[in-house]
Amino acid sequence: MSWSIFAYTVVPAGALLAVLLASGRGLAMKAASKVLSTPVEIGSLRLSVAVLMTALCGALSLLSYSGLRRSEMRAEQVSSSSLAQTMILGDQQMRNVFHQGRNLYLSLLGFTVWVVAWRLKVLHDNQQLAPPKARGRGQTSPTSRIMWALAGLLALLLSDVPLCRLNYQLQLAAFVTPRKERLMASAGMCDNVLASTAVGQCQVFCEDVRLLSEERMRSIMWVRSWHLLGRIAAEVFDDARDVAQGPERIEKLFAQKSCAQVLRSVDKSNQLVNAACAAAAGVSIIAAFAALAHVFAEEDQLAPSGNHQD
């Protein structure tokens, strides 16, 4: 089967139905329950959508786990082989391991969301899960809801700046640092060699370092294309340092530093700034969801609980 179809239809559909049932809104809960109760006939067998999708995801989880174990065993066999093509076969087997692992986690995710949706439907049908009843207090004013919504939106927008930094760190860890670690084994013999004077193995080494520097540049541009405010903040920061990201900067680095020096700093990052960005992103996201909770909550839900006596 096409796992892209599964990832973009089965999983989101189950998650959406679970969210609707957990929303506390009568119309949304009733609609989700009706969809999950829709009968599906397979010959003489009659199942609901909830049962069918849960069973499908469960079966796929078992099959994917079997495929993952087989791929892992095959990869171990290839790694211990003395064949000349071991490296190529090893890469192929590791790719199979990745694909089977992806399939397993997608199946488990689908199984989880459909089980949750099914359980919430049962609770709703038994009237154990129902919209809150009005208690006679006044509703939150539309103006107040709008203000809270704007505050939540502002917090989400502000979180884009630290998230941009964190995304950049993840890109470096995934695409730059692993290749850097492999190249560091060859850095010793070319420690003081410039790219312009490199010959032989050092020339190959410098070319690999240049490719890695270009990969770092692509990571920067990719991250900035995903974060609007993060890109603006990063460009302002670059202007303050008089730094222009691009091929010219790479050429300047290789003209001033040895290939080994460029390699050592290719994934360099300020860990204190990273920690501060992680904290800022967490605070901003929590503040955003807290504000949005006021948008959808009723006034009596926000009032302090307890009995009051005059």
CSV table of C-alpha atoms in Angstrom, one decimal:
chain,number,residue,atom,x,y,z
A,1,MET,CA,0.0,0.0,0.0
A,2,SER,CA,1.0,3.6,-0.4
A,3,TRP,CA,2.1,4.8,3.0
A,4,SER,CA,1.8,8.4,2.0
A,5,ILE,CA,-1.9,7.9,1.6
A,6,PHE,CA,-2.0,6.3,5.0
A,7,ALA,CA,-0.1,9.2,6.5
A,8,TYR,CA,-2.2,11.9,5.0
A,9,THR,CA,-5.7,10.3,5.3
A,10,VAL,CA,-6.0,7.6,7.9
A,11,VAL,CA,-4.0,9.3,10.7
A,12,PRO,CA,-5.4,12.8,10.3
A,13,ALA,CA,-9.0,11.5,10.0
A,14,GLY,CA,-8.7,9.6,13.2
A,15,ALA,CA,-7.0,12.5,15.0
A,16,LEU,CA,-9.7,14.9,13.7
A,17,LEU,CA,-12.5,12.7,15.0
A,18,ALA,CA,-10.9,12.3,18.4
A,19,VAL,CA,-10.5,16.1,18.6
A,20,LEU,CA,-14.1,16.7,17.7
A,21,LEU,CA,-15.3,14.2,20.4
A,22,ALA,CA,-13.0,15.8,23.0
A,23,SER,CA,-14.0,19.4,22.0
A,24,GLY,CA,-17.0,19.6,24.4
A,25,ARG,CA,-19.2,21.0,21.6
A,26,GLY,CA,-22.4,19.2,21.2
A,27,LEU,CA,-22.7,19.5,17.4
A,28,ALA,CA,-19.1,18.5,16.8
A,29,MET,CA,-19.3,15.5,19.2
A,30,LYS,CA,-22.6,14.3,17.6
A,31,ALA,CA,-21.1,14.6,14.1
A,32,ALA,CA,-18.0,12.6,15.0
A,33,SER,CA,-20.0,9.9,16.7
A,34,LYS,CA,-22.2,9.6,13.7
A,35,VAL,CA,-19.2,9.2,11.4
A,36,LEU,CA,-17.6,6.6,13.6
A,37,SER,CA,-20.9,4.7,13.8
A,38,THR,CA,-21.2,4.5,10.0
A,39,PRO,CA,-21.6,0.8,9.1
A,40,VAL,CA,-19.3,-0.8,6.6
A,41,GLU,CA,-20.4,-4.1,5.1
A,42,ILE,CA,-17.8,-6.7,4.0
A,43,GLY,CA,-19.8,-9.6,2.6
A,44,SER,CA,-22.0,-10.7,5.5
A,45,LEU,CA,-19.8,-8.9,8.0
A,46,ARG,CA,-21.0,-5.6,9.3
A,47,LEU,CA,-18.6,-3.3,11.1
A,48,SER,CA,-18.5,0.3,12.1
A,49,VAL,CA,-15.9,2.7,10.8
A,50,ALA,CA,-14.3,2.9,14.2
A,51,VAL,CA,-13.9,-0.9,14.5
A,52,LEU,CA,-12.7,-1.3,10.9
A,53,MET,CA,-10.0,1.4,11.1
A,54,THR,CA,-8.8,0.2,14.5
A,55,ALA,CA,-8.5,-3.3,13.2
A,56,LEU,CA,-6.8,-2.2,10.0
A,57,CYS,CA,-4.2,-0.1,11.9
A,58,GLY,CA,-3.6,-2.9,14.4
A,59,ALA,CA,-3.0,-5.4,11.6
A,60,LEU,CA,-0.6,-3.0,9.8
A,61,SER,CA,1.3,-2.5,13.1
A,62,LEU,CA,1.9,-6.3,13.4
A,63,LEU,CA,2.9,-6.6,9.8
A,64,SER,CA,5.2,-3.6,9.9
A,65,TYR,CA,6.9,-4.9,13.1
A,66,SER,CA,7.6,-8.2,11.3
A,67,GLY,CA,9.1,-6.4,8.4
A,68,LEU,CA,11.2,-4.2,10.7
A,69,ARG,CA,12.6,-7.2,12.5
A,70,ARG,CA,13.4,-9.0,9.2
A,71,SER,CA,15.2,-5.8,7.9
A,72,GLU,CA,17.2,-5.5,11.1
A,73,MET,CA,18.3,-9.1,10.9
A,74,ARG,CA,19.3,-8.7,7.2
A,75,ALA,CA,21.2,-5.6,8.0
A,76,GLU,CA,23.2,-7.4,10.7
A,77,GLN,CA,24.0,-10.2,8.3
A,78,VAL,CA,25.2,-7.8,5.6
A,79,SER,CA,27.4,-5.9,8.1
A,80,SER,CA,29.2,-9.0,9.1
A,81,SER,CA,29.7,-10.2,5.5
A,82,SER,CA,33.1,-10.0,3.8
A,83,LEU,CA,31.7,-9.2,0.3
A,84,ALA,CA,33.2,-6.4,-1.6
A,85,GLN,CA,29.8,-4.8,-2.0
A,86,THR,CA,29.1,-4.8,1.7
A,87,MET,CA,29.0,-1.0,1.9
A,88,ILE,CA,26.4,-0.7,-0.9
A,89,LEU,CA,24.3,-3.6,0.4
A,90,GLY,CA,24.6,-2.1,4.0
A,91,ASP,CA,23.2,1.2,2.8
A,92,GLN,CA,20.4,-0.5,1.0
A,93,GLN,CA,19.5,-2.6,4.1
A,94,MET,CA,19.6,0.4,6.4
A,95,ARG,CA,17.3,2.2,4.1
A,96,ASN,CA,14.9,-0.8,4.3
A,97,VAL,CA,15.2,-0.6,8.1
A,98,PHE,CA,14.3,3.1,8.0
A,99,HIS,CA,11.3,2.5,5.8
A,100,GLN,CA,10.0,-0.4,7.9
A,101,GLY,CA,10.5,1.6,11.1
A,102,ARG,CA,8.6,4.5,9.6
A,103,ASN,CA,5.8,2.2,8.6
A,104,LEU,CA,5.6,0.7,12.1
A,105,TYR,CA,5.4,4.1,13.8
A,106,LEU,CA,2.8,5.4,11.3
A,107,SER,CA,0.7,2.3,12.0
A,108,LEU,CA,1.0,2.6,15.7
A,109,LEU,CA,0.1,6.3,15.5
A,110,GLY,CA,-2.9,5.4,13.4
A,111,PHE,CA,-3.9,2.7,15.8
A,112,THR,CA,-3.6,5.0,18.8
A,113,VAL,CA,-5.7,7.8,17.4
A,114,TRP,CA,-8.5,5.5,16.2
A,115,VAL,CA,-8.6,3.6,19.5
A,116,VAL,CA,-8.9,7.0,21.3
A,117,ALA,CA,-11.6,8.1,18.9
A,118,TRP,CA,-13.5,4.8,19.3
A,119,ARG,CA,-13.3,5.0,23.1
A,120,LEU,CA,-14.5,8.6,23.2
A,121,LYS,CA,-17.4,7.6,20.9
A,122,VAL,CA,-18.4,4.8,23.3
A,123,LEU,CA,-18.3,7.3,26.2
A,124,HIS,CA,-20.3,9.8,24.2
A,125,ASP,CA,-22.9,7.2,23.2
A,126,ASN,CA,-23.3,6.1,26.9
A,127,GLN,CA,-23.7,9.8,27.8
A,128,GLN,CA,-20.6,9.6,30.0
A,129,LEU,CA,-19.0,12.2,27.7
A,130,ALA,CA,-21.2,15.2,27.0
A,131,PRO,CA,-21.0,18.9,26.5
A,132,PRO,CA,-21.0,20.9,29.8
A,133,LYS,CA,-24.4,22.2,30.9
A,134,ALA,CA,-24.9,25.9,31.2
A,135,ARG,CA,-25.0,27.1,34.8
A,136,GLY,CA,-26.8,30.4,34.2
A,137,ARG,CA,-23.8,32.7,34.4
A,138,GLY,CA,-23.0,35.2,31.8
A,139,GLN,CA,-21.1,34.3,28.7
A,140,THR,CA,-17.7,35.6,28.0
A,141,SER,CA,-18.1,38.8,25.9
A,142,PRO,CA,-17.1,38.7,22.2
A,143,THR,CA,-14.7,41.6,22.8
A,144,SER,CA,-12.9,39.6,25.6
A,145,ARG,CA,-12.7,36.6,23.3
A,146,ILE,CA,-11.2,38.7,20.5
A,147,MET,CA,-8.6,40.1,22.9
A,148,TRP,CA,-7.6,36.7,24.1
A,149,ALA,CA,-7.4,35.4,20.5
A,150,LEU,CA,-5.1,38.3,19.5
A,151,ALA,CA,-3.0,37.6,22.5
A,152,GLY,CA,-2.7,34.0,21.6
A,153,LEU,CA,-1.9,34.8,18.0
A,154,LEU,CA,0.8,37.3,19.1
A,155,ALA,CA,2.4,34.7,21.4
A,156,LEU,CA,2.4,32.1,18.5
A,157,LEU,CA,4.0,34.7,16.2
A,158,LEU,CA,6.7,35.5,18.8
A,159,SER,CA,7.5,31.9,19.2
A,160,ASP,CA,8.5,31.7,15.6
A,161,VAL,CA,11.8,33.5,16.4
A,162,PRO,CA,13.2,31.0,18.9
A,163,LEU,CA,11.7,28.1,16.9
A,164,CYS,CA,13.7,29.2,13.9
A,165,ARG,CA,16.8,28.9,16.0
A,166,LEU,CA,15.8,25.4,17.3
A,167,ASN,CA,15.0,24.3,13.8
A,168,TYR,CA,18.4,25.4,12.6
A,169,GLN,CA,20.0,23.3,15.3
A,170,LEU,CA,18.0,20.3,14.3
A,171,GLN,CA,19.0,20.7,10.7
A,172,LEU,CA,22.7,20.9,11.7
A,173,ALA,CA,22.4,17.8,13.9
A,174,ALA,CA,20.7,15.8,11.1
A,175,PHE,CA,22.6,16.9,8.0
A,176,VAL,CA,25.9,18.5,9.0
A,177,THR,CA,27.2,17.1,12.2
A,178,PRO,CA,27.2,13.4,11.2
A,179,ARG,CA,29.2,14.1,8.0
A,180,LYS,CA,31.5,16.4,10.0
A,181,GLU,CA,32.3,13.5,12.4
A,182,ARG,CA,33.3,11.3,9.6
A,183,LEU,CA,35.5,13.9,8.0
A,184,MET,CA,37.2,14.7,11.3
A,185,ALA,CA,39.1,11.4,11.0
A,186,SER,CA,41.0,12.9,8.1
A,187,ALA,CA,41.5,16.4,9.5
A,188,GLY,CA,44.8,15.6,11.2
A,189,MET,CA,46.9,15.1,8.1
A,190,CYS,CA,45.5,18.3,6.5
A,191,ASP,CA,45.5,20.4,9.6
A,192,ASN,CA,47.2,23.5,8.2
A,193,VAL,CA,46.4,23.1,4.5
A,194,LEU,CA,44.5,25.8,2.7
A,195,ALA,CA,42.0,24.9,0.0
A,196,SER,CA,44.0,26.9,-2.6
A,197,THR,CA,47.2,24.9,-1.9
A,198,ALA,CA,45.8,21.4,-1.2
A,199,VAL,CA,46.9,18.5,-3.3
A,200,GLY,CA,46.2,14.7,-3.3
A,201,GLN,CA,44.2,13.5,-0.4
A,202,CYS,CA,44.1,16.9,1.2
A,203,GLN,CA,42.5,18.3,-2.0
A,204,VAL,CA,39.7,15.7,-1.7
A,205,PHE,CA,39.4,16.5,2.0
A,206,CYS,CA,39.0,20.2,1.2
A,207,GLU,CA,36.4,19.5,-1.5
A,208,ASP,CA,34.4,17.4,1.0
A,209,VAL,CA,34.6,20.2,3.6
A,210,ARG,CA,33.4,22.7,1.0
A,211,LEU,CA,30.4,20.5,0.2
A,212,LEU,CA,29.6,20.3,3.9
A,213,SER,CA,29.8,24.1,4.2
A,214,GLU,CA,27.4,24.4,1.3
A,215,GLU,CA,25.1,22.0,3.1
A,216,ARG,CA,25.2,24.2,6.1
A,217,MET,CA,24.3,27.1,4.0
A,218,ARG,CA,21.4,25.2,2.5
A,219,SER,CA,20.2,24.4,6.0
A,220,ILE,CA,20.2,28.1,6.9
A,221,MET,CA,18.2,29.0,3.8
A,222,TRP,CA,15.8,26.1,4.3
A,223,VAL,CA,15.1,27.1,7.9
A,224,ARG,CA,14.6,30.8,7.1
A,225,SER,CA,12.2,29.9,4.3
A,226,TRP,CA,10.0,28.2,7.0
A,227,HIS,CA,10.0,31.0,9.6
A,228,LEU,CA,8.8,34.4,8.6
A,229,LEU,CA,9.7,36.3,11.8
A,230,GLY,CA,12.6,34.0,12.4
A,231,ARG,CA,14.1,34.9,9.1
A,232,ILE,CA,13.6,38.6,9.7
A,233,ALA,CA,15.3,38.4,13.1
A,234,ALA,CA,18.2,36.3,11.7
A,235,GLU,CA,18.7,38.8,8.9
A,236,VAL,CA,18.7,41.7,11.4
A,237,PHE,CA,21.3,39.8,13.5
A,238,ASP,CA,23.4,39.2,10.4
A,239,ASP,CA,23.3,42.9,9.5
A,240,ALA,CA,24.4,43.8,13.0
A,241,ARG,CA,27.4,41.5,12.6
A,242,ASP,CA,28.1,42.7,9.1
A,243,VAL,CA,27.7,39.1,7.8
A,244,ALA,CA,26.2,38.2,4.5
A,245,GLN,CA,25.1,34.6,4.1
A,246,GLY,CA,26.0,33.1,0.7
A,247,PRO,CA,28.7,31.6,-1.5
A,248,GLU,CA,30.9,34.7,-1.0
A,249,ARG,CA,31.1,34.0,2.7
A,250,ILE,CA,32.1,30.4,2.1
A,251,GLU,CA,34.9,31.5,-0.3
A,252,LYS,CA,36.1,34.0,2.3
A,253,LEU,CA,36.3,31.4,5.0
A,254,PHE,CA,38.3,29.0,2.8
A,255,ALA,CA,40.6,31.9,1.9
A,256,GLN,CA,41.3,32.8,5.5
A,257,LYS,CA,41.2,29.4,7.3
A,258,SER,CA,42.5,26.0,6.7
A,259,CYS,CA,40.1,23.3,5.6
A,260,ALA,CA,40.4,21.6,9.0
A,261,GLN,CA,39.6,24.9,10.8
A,262,VAL,CA,36.5,25.4,8.6
A,263,LEU,CA,35.4,21.8,9.3
A,264,ARG,CA,35.7,22.2,13.1
A,265,SER,CA,33.5,25.3,13.1
A,266,VAL,CA,31.0,24.1,10.5
A,267,ASP,CA,28.3,23.2,13.1
A,268,LYS,CA,29.5,25.6,15.8
A,269,SER,CA,26.6,27.1,17.8
A,270,ASN,CA,26.1,29.1,21.0
A,271,GLN,CA,24.6,26.6,23.4
A,272,LEU,CA,23.6,29.3,25.8
A,273,VAL,CA,21.5,31.0,23.1
A,274,ASN,CA,20.1,27.7,22.1
A,275,ALA,CA,18.9,27.0,25.7
A,276,ALA,CA,17.5,30.5,26.0
A,277,CYS,CA,15.6,30.0,22.7
A,278,ALA,CA,14.2,26.6,23.9
A,279,ALA,CA,12.9,28.3,27.1
A,280,ALA,CA,11.5,31.2,25.1
A,281,ALA,CA,9.7,28.9,22.7
A,282,GLY,CA,8.2,26.9,25.5
A,283,VAL,CA,7.0,30.0,27.4
A,284,SER,CA,5.5,31.5,24.2
A,285,ILE,CA,3.7,28.3,23.2
A,286,ILE,CA,2.3,27.8,26.7
A,287,ALA,CA,1.1,31.4,26.8
A,288,ALA,CA,-0.5,31.0,23.4
A,289,PHE,CA,-2.5,28.0,24.4
A,290,ALA,CA,-3.4,29.5,27.7
A,291,ALA,CA,-4.8,32.6,25.9
A,292,LEU,CA,-6.7,30.4,23.4
A,293,ALA,CA,-8.2,28.4,26.3
A,294,HIS,CA,-9.9,31.7,27.3
A,295,VAL,CA,-11.3,32.1,23.8
A,296,PHE,CA,-13.2,28.8,23.9
A,297,ALA,CA,-14.0,28.5,27.6
A,298,GLU,CA,-17.1,29.7,29.2
A,299,GLU,CA,-17.0,32.3,32.0
A,300,ASP,CA,-18.1,29.8,34.7
A,301,GLN,CA,-15.3,27.5,33.6
A,302,LEU,CA,-12.7,30.2,34.3
A,303,ALA,CA,-14.2,31.2,37.7
A,304,PRO,CA,-12.6,29.8,40.8
A,305,SER,CA,-14.4,26.7,42.1
A,306,GLY,CA,-15.7,26.3,45.6
A,307,ASN,CA,-18.8,27.2,47.6
A,308,HIS,CA,-19.3,30.8,48.7
A,309,GLN,CA,-21.4,31.9,51.6
A,310,ASP,CA,-22.6,35.4,52.2
